[in-house]
Coordinates of C-alpha atoms and ligand atoms in Angstrom, one line a residue:
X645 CA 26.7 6.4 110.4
X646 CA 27.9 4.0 113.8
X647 CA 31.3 5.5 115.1
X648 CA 33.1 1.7 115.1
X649 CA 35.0 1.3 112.7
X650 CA 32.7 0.4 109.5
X651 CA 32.4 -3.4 108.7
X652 CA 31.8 -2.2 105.2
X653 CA 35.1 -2.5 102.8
X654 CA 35.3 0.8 102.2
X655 CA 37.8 1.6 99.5
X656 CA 39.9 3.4 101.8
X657 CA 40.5 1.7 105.2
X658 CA 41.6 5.4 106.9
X659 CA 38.3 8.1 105.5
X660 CA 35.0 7.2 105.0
X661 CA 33.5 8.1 101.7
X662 CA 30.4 10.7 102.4
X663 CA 27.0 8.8 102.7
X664 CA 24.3 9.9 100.8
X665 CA 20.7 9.6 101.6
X666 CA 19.0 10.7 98.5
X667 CA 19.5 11.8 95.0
X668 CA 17.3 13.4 92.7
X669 CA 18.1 15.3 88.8
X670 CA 21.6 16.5 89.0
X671 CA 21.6 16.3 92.4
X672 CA 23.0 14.1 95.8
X673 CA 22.2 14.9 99.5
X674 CA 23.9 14.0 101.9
X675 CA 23.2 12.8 105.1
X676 CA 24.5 16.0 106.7
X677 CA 21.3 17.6 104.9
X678 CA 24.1 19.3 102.7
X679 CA 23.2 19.1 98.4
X680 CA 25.9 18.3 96.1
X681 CA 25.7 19.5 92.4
X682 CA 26.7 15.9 90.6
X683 CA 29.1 17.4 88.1
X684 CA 30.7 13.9 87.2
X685 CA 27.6 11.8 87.6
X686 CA 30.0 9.4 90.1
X687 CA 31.9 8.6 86.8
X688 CA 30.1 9.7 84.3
X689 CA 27.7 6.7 84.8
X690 CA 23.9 8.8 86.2
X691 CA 23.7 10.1 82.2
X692 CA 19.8 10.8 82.8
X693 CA 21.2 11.9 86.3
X694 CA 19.3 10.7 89.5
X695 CA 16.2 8.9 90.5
X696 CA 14.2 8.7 87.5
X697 CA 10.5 7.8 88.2
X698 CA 10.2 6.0 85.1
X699 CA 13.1 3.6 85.0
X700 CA 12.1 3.0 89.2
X701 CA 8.4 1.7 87.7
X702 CA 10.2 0.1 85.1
X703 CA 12.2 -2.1 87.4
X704 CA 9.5 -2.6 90.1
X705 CA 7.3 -4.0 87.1
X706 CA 10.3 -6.1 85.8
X707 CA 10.4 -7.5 89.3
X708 CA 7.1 -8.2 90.1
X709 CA 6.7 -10.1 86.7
X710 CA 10.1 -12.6 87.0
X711 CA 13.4 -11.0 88.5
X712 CA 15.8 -13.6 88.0
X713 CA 16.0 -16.5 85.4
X714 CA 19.4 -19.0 84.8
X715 CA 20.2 -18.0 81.0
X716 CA 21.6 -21.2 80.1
X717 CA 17.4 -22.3 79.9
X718 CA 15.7 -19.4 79.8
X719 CA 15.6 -15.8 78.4
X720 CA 13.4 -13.0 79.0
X721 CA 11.8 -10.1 77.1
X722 CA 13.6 -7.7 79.0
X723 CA 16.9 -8.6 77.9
X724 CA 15.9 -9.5 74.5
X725 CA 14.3 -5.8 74.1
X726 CA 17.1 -4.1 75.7
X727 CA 19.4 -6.0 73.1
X728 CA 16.8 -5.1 70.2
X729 CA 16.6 -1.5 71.1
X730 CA 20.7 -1.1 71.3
X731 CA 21.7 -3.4 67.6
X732 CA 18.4 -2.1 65.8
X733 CA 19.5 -1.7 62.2
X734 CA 22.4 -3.9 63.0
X735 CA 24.7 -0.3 63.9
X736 CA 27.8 -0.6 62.2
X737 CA 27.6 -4.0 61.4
X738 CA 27.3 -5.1 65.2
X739 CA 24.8 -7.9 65.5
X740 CA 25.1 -9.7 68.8
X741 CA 24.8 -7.7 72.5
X742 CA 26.2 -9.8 75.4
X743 CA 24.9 -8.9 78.6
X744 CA 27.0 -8.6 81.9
X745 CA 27.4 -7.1 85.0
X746 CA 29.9 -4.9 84.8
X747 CA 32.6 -2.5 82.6
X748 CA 35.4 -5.0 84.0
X749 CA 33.4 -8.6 83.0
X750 CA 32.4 -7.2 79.6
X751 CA 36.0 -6.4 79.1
X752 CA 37.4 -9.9 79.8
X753 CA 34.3 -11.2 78.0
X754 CA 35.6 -9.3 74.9
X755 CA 39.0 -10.6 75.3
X756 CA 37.8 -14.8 75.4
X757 CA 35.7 -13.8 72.8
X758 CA 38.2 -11.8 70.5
X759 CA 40.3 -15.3 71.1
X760 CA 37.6 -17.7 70.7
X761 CA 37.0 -16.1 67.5
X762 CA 40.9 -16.8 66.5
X763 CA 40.6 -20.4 67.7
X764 CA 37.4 -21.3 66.1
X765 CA 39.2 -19.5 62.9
X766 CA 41.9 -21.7 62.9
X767 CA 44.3 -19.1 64.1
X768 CA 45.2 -21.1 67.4
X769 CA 48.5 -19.0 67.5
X770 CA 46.5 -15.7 67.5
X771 CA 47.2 -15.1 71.9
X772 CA 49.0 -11.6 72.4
X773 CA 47.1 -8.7 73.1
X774 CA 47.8 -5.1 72.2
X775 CA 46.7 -2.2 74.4
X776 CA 47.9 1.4 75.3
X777 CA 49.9 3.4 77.8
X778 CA 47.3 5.6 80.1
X779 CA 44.0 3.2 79.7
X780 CA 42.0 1.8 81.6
X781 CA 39.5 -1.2 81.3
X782 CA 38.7 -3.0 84.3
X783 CA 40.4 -4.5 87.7
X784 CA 38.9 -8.1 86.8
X785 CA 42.5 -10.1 85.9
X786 CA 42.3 -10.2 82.0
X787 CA 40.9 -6.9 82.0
X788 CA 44.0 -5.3 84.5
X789 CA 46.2 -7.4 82.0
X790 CA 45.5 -5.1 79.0
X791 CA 45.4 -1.5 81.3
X792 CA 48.0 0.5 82.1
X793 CA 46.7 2.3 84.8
X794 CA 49.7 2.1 87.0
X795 CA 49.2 2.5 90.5
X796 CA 46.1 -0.2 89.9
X797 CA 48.4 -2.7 88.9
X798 CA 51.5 -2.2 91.4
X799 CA 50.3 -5.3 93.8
X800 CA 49.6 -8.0 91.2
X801 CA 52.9 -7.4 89.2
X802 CA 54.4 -10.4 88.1
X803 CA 51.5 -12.8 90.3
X804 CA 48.4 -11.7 88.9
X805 CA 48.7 -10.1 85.5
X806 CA 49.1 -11.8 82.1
X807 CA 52.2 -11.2 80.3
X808 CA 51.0 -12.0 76.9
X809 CA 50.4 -8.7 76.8
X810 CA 52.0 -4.8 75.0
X811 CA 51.1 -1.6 75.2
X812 CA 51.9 1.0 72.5
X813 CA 51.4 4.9 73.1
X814 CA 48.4 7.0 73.7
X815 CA 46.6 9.0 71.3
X816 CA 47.4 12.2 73.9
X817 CA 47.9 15.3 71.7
X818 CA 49.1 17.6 74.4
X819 CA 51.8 15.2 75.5
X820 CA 52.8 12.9 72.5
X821 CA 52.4 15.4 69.6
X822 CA 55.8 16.6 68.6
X823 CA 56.3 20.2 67.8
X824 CA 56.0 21.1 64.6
X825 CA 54.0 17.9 63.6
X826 CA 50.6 18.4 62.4
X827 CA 47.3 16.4 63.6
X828 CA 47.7 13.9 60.7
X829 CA 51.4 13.4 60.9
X830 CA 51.5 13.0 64.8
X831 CA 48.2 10.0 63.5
X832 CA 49.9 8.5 61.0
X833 CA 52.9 8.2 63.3
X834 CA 51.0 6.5 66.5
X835 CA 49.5 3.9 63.3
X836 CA 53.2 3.4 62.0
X837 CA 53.9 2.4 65.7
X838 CA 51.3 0.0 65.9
X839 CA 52.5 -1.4 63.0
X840 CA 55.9 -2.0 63.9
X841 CA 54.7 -3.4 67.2
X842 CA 52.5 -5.9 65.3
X843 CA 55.6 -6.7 63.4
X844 CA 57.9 -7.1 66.4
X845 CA 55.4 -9.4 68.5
X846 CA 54.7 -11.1 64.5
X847 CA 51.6 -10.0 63.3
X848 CA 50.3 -13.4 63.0
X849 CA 50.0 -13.5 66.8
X850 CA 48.3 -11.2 67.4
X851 CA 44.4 -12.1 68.9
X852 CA 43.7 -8.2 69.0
X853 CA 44.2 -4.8 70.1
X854 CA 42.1 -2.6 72.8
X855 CA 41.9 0.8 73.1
X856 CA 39.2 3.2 74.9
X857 CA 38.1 5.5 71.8
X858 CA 38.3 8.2 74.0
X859 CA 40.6 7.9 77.3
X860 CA 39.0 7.9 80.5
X861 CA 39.7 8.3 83.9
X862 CA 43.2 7.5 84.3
X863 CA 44.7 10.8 81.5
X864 CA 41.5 12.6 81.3
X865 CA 39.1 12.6 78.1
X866 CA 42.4 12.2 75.7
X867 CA 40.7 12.4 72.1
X868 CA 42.0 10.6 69.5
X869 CA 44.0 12.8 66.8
X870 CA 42.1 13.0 63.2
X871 CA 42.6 9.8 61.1
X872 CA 44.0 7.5 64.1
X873 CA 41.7 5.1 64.8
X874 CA 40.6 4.5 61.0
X875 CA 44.4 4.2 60.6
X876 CA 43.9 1.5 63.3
X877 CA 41.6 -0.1 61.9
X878 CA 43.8 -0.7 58.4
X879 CA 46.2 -1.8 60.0
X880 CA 44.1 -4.2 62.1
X881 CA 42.7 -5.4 58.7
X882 CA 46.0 -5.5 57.2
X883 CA 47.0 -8.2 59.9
X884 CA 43.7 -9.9 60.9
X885 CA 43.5 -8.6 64.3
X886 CA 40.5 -7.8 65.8
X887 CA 39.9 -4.2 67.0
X888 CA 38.4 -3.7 70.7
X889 CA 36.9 -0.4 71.5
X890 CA 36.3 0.2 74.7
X891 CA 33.3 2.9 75.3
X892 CA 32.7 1.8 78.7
X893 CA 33.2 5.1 80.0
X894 CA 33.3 7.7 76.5
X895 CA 29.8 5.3 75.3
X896 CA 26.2 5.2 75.4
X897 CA 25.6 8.8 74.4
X898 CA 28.2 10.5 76.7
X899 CA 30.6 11.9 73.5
X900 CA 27.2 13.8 71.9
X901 CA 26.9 10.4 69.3
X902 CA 25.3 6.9 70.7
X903 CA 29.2 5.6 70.6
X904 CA 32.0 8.0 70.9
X905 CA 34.1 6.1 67.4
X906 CA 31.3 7.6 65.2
X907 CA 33.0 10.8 65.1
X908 CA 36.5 9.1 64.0
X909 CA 35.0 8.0 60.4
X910 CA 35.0 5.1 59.2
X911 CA 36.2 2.6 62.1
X912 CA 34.1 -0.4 61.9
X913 CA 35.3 -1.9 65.6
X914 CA 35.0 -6.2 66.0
X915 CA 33.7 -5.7 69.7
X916 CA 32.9 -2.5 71.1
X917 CA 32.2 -2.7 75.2
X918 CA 29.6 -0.3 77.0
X919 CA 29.0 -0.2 80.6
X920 CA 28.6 3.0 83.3
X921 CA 26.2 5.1 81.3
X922 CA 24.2 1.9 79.9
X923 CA 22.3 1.3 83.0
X924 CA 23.1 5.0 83.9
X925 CA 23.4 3.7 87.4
X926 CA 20.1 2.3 88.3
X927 CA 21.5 -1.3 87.8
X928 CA 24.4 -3.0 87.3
X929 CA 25.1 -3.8 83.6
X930 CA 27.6 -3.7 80.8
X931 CA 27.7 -5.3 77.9
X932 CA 29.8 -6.5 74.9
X933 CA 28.5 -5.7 71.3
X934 CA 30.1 -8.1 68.6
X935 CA 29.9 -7.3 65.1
X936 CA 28.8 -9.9 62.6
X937 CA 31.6 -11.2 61.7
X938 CA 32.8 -12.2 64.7
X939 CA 29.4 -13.7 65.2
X940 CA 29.2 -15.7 62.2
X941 CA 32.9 -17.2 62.9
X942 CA 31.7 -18.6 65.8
X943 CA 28.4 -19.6 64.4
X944 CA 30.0 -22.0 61.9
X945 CA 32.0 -23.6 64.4
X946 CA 31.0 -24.7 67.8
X947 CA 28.1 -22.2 67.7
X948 CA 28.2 -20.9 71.3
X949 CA 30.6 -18.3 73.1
X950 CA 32.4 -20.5 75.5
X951 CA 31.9 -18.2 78.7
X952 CA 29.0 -17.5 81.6
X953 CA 27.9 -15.6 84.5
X954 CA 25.2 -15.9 86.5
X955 CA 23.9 -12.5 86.3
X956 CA 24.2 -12.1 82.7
X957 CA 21.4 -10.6 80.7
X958 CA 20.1 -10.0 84.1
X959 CA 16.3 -9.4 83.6
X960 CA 16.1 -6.3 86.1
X961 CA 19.2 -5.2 85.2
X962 CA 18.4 -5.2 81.5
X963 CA 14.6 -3.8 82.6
X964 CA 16.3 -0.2 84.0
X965 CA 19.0 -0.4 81.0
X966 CA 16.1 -0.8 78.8
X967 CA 14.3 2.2 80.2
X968 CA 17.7 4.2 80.6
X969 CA 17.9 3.9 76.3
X970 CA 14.2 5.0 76.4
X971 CA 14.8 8.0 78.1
X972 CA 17.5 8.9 76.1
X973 CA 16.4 8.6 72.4
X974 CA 12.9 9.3 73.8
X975 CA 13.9 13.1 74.9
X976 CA 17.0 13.4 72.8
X977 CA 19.5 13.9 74.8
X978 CA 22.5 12.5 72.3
X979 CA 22.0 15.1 70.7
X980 CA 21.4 17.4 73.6
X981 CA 24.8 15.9 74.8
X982 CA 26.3 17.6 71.5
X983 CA 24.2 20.5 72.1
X984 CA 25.5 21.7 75.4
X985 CA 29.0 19.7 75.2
X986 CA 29.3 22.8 72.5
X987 CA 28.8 25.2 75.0
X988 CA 30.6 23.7 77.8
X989 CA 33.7 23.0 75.7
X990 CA 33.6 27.0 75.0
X991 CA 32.7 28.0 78.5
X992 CA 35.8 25.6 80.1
X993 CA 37.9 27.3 77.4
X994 CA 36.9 31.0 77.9
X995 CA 37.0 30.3 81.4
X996 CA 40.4 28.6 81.7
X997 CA 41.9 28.6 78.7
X998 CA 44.3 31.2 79.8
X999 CA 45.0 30.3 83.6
X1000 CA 48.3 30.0 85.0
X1001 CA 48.3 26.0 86.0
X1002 CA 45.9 25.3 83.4
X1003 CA 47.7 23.1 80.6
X1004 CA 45.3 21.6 78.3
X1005 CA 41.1 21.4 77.9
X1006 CA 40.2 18.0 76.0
X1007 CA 37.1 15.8 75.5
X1008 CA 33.9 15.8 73.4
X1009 CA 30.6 15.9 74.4
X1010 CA 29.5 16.3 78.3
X1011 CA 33.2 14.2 78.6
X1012 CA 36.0 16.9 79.4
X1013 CA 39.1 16.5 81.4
X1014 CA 41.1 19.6 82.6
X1015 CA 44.6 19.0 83.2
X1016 CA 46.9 20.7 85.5
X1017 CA 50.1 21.9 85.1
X1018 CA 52.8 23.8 87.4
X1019 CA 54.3 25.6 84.6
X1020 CA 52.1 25.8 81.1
X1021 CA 55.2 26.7 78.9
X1022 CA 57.1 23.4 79.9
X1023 CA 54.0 21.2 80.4
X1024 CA 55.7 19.8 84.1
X1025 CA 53.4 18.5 86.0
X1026 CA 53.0 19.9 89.9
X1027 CA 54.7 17.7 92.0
X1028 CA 52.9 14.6 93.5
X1029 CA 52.6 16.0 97.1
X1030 CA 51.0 19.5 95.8
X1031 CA 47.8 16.9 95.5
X1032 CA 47.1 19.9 92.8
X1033 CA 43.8 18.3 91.7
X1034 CA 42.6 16.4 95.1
X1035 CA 43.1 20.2 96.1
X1036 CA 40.8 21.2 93.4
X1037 CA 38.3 18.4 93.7
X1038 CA 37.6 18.7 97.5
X1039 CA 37.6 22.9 97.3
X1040 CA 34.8 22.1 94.6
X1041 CA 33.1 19.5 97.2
X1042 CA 33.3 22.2 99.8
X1043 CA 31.5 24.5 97.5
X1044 CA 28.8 22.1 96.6
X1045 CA 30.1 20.1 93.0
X1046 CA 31.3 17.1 92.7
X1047 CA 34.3 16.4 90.0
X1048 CA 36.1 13.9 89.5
X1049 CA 40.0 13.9 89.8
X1050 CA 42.7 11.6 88.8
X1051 CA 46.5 11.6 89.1
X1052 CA 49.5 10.1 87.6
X1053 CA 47.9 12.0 84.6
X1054 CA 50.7 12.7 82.0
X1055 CA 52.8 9.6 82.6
X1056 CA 51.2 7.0 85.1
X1057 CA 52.7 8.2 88.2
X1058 CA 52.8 12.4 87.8
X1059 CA 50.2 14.6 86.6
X1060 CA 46.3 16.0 87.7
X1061 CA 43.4 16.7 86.2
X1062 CA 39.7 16.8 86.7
X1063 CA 37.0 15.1 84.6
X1064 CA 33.6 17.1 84.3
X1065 CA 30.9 14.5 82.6
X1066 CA 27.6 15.5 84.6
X1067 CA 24.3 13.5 83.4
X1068 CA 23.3 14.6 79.9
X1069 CA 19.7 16.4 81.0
X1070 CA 21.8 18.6 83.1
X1071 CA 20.0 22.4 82.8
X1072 CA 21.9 24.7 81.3
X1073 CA 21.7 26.9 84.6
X1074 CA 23.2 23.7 86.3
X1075 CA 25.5 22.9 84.0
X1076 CA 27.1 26.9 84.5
X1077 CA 27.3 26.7 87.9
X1078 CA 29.5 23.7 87.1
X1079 CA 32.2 25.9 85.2
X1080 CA 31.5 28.3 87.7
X1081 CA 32.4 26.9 91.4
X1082 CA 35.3 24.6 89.6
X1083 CA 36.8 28.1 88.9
X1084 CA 36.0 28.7 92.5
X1085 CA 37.4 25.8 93.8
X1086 CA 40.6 26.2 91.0
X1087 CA 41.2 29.5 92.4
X1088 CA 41.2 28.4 96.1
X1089 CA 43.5 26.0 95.2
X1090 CA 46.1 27.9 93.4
X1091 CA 46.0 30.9 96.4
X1092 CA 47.1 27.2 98.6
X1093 CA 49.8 26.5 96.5
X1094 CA 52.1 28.4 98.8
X1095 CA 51.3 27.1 101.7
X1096 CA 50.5 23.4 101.0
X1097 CA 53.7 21.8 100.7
X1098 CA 53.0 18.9 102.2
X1099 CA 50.5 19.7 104.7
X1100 CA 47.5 21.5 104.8
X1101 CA 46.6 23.7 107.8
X1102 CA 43.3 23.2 108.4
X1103 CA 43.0 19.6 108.1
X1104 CA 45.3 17.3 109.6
X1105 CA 45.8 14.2 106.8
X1106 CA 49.0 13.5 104.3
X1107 CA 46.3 12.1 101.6
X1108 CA 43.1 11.5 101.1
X1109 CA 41.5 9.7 98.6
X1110 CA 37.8 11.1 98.2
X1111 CA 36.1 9.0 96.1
X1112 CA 39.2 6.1 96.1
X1113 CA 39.2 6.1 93.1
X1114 CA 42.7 8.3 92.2
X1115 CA 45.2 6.9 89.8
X1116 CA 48.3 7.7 91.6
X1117 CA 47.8 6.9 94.8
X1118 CA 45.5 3.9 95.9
X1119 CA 48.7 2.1 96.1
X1120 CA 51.3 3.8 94.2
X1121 CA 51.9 6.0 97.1
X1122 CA 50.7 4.7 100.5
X1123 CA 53.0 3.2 101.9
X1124 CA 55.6 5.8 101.4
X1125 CA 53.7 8.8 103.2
X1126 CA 53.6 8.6 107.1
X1127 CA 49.9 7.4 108.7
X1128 CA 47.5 10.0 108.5
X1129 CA 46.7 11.6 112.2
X1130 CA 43.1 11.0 113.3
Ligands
PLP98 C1 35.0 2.0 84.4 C2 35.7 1.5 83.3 C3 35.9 0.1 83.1 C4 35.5 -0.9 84.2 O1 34.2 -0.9 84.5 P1 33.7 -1.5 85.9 O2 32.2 -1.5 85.8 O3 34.2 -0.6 86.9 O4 34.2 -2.9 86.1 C5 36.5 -0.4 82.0 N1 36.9 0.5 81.0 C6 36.7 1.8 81.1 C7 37.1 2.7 80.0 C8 36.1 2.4 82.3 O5 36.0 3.7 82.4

């Protein structure tokens, strides 16, 4: 790498991120020559992990045969495939797959077309949106409107963000579930919420609400409680608001069923976004899947989503997604995702179920977030400048595994934990050694509790924001912590 300052935009203008000069299975090398066991897949995107030989020939042929075409005159069979092999049998009553580039443009294509539908329904007044507390769904503007993420946000308050926007609770057991309130009760009671937040914004305003089916990055894997989202769902009905699920993250396989909402019974989702594990990182593409309904609204009206980008239903793109999905359902690995999601979920437990700063173990599939706690018995979070799970996440990078860690955890601002979602053909021998060095790499940073407090010894920086990607302190925090000595 030159030593001048980078001309790149990195995502931190202090560190620079590690560079990487191959990858291969489950795991990265770096340029150093040192290997990294992927234990994240970057974020939870490589689900058939790194340089697959058959989606590379996949996308060379796609290439050499056309590589770009203008969609508003031409389609191609890649795209149409990729869309046949994902709404074959019409799953769920989803009919129409819109192709885009990314998690962020899929979300704010759901959005136009959750209110396109309204309009075209004669609903005109249909405009608020309805998300959650602790989600995340993209940093395009419509997209940052309906998250929650905090410190993502702090910048564009009040200049860039819509306010035709509300946010209701998470479905997060281990912090929202009262004591003494059972799994059902502590549902019913988030759906009675939703419902009185429908009524307060009047229900008849209402274009739709949003919600990942399982939380990402920003609380860590939060599973929704037994009954919630079919709860949702009635009371979606009840009002004629379309329900958003977003599996951009918790989709494509990743929760050990093709989308995560199958295990929540009988949901039926209006649009349902996928993204990261899609094109499992070979190319960038995300995509919006609309059920019929929706579909037909629009068809009897003006008969065309009002919206378009340039790289939709890119050919290549769609060509490695394409080969991605063939990989999957050709070797299994949904249900190979179940398989060893089974074991991991035991192994995380038996492993730290019963450590000290270990609060709570949640997630499904190869999807688990770890969350950190200074004290188990009162659930308080460490404070922010113990960096408890940066500590974590670059002890396991010393030791050769990548995680990925996230802050502002419990309530936007306080809170750690780590995310383990490695590809879904990880070997079980890999896939131990993850549990393994993150109890390493734990242990190493509990014995530094003592001494951190506020600085760490051997390396001279106030923060550091590995992959810059960290909830709580992109901007949330910055500007309050003294420049880091070089
Ligand atoms: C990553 C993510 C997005 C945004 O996707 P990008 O491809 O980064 O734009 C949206 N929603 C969820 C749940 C995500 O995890």
């Amino acid at each position: 790498m030159p030593d001048h300052d980078p001309r790149l935009m990195h995502r931190s203008l202090l560190d620079r991120p590690l560079e990487v000069s191959s990858a291969s299975g489950s795991y990265l090398t770096l340029a150093s020559g040192r290997r990294i066991l992927d234990g994240c897949a970057g974020a939870a995107v490589a689900a058939i992990g790194h340089g697959n030989a058959e989606v590379q020939a996949a996308v060379v042929a796609q290439m050499s045969r056309v590589s770009y075409v203008h969609t508003m005159a031409y389609t191609t069979d890649s795209a149409e495939r990729l869309a046949d092999a994902l709404l074959r049998d019409r799953p769920h009553g989803l009919s129409k797959a819109y192709l885009v580039g990314s998690g962020s443009e899929a979300m704010d294509s759901a959005l136009k077309l959750a209110r396109q539908f309204h309009v075209e329904n004669g609903q005109p007044e249909r405009k608020h949106f309805v998300a959650r507390q602790q989600a995340y769904h993209g940093n395009t503007i419509g997209a940052m409107s309906v998250s929650s993420n905090l410190a993502r946000k702090v910048p564009y308050n009040g200049a860039l963000l819509l306010d035709n926007v509300s946010f209701v609770d998470a479905a997060y057991g281990y912090r929202g579930q009262w004591e003494g309130e059972t799994e059902d009760e502590y549902a019913a009671r988030l759906v009675a919420q939703l419902q009185d937040e429908f009524r307060r914004v009047g229900p008849d305003t209402v274009a739709a609400f949003i919600a990942e089916t399982v939380g990402g990055a920003t609380a860590g894997c939060i599973t929704p409680p037994r009954g919630y989202l079919e709860g949702v769902r009635r009371v979606c009905d009840e009002h004629g608001v379309l329900l958003i699920l977003d599996e951009i993250m918790c989709g494509s396989g990743r929760t050990g069923t093709y989308f995560a909402f199958e295990q929540d019974g009988d949901v039926r989702p209006d649009l349902v976004t996928l993204g990261k594990g899609l094109g499992g990182g070979y190319a960038p593409i995300a995509g919006v899947l609309a059920h019929q309904r929706v579909v037909e609204t629009l068809r009897k009206g003006t008969a065309s989503f009002n919206h378009g980008h340039t790289y939709q239903a890119h050919p290549v793109s769609c060509a490695a997604a394409l080969a991605v999905l063939q990989i999957i359902e050709r070797e299994g690995l949904v249900a190979e995702c179940a398989r060893k999601g089974a074991w991991l979920e035991s192994e995380l437990r038996r492993v730290f179920g019963s450590e000290k700063h270990v609060g709570d173990i949640r997630g499904r599939g190869l999807f688990w977030g770890v969350e950190f706690v200074a004290d188990r018995a009162s659930k308080e979070p460490f404070p922010l400048e113990k960096l408890f799970g940066i500590r974590v996440q670059e002890r396991a990078l010393e030791l050769g595994l990548a995680v990925y860690p996230g802050r502002g955890t419990a309530d936007g601002v306080k809170g750690d934990h780590v995310l383990v979602s490695p590809p879904l053909n990880i070997s079980d021998e890999d896939l131990q050694t993850v549990v393994t060095v993150l109890k390493q790499a734990y242990d190493q940073a509990v014995k530094g509790l003592s001494w951190v407090d506020g600085k760490c010894p051997e390396k001279q920086y106030w923060w550091h924001e590995p992959c810059g990607t960290l909830n709580g302190g992109l901007y949330g925090s910055h500007h309050a912590r003294p420049q880091r000595k070089h």
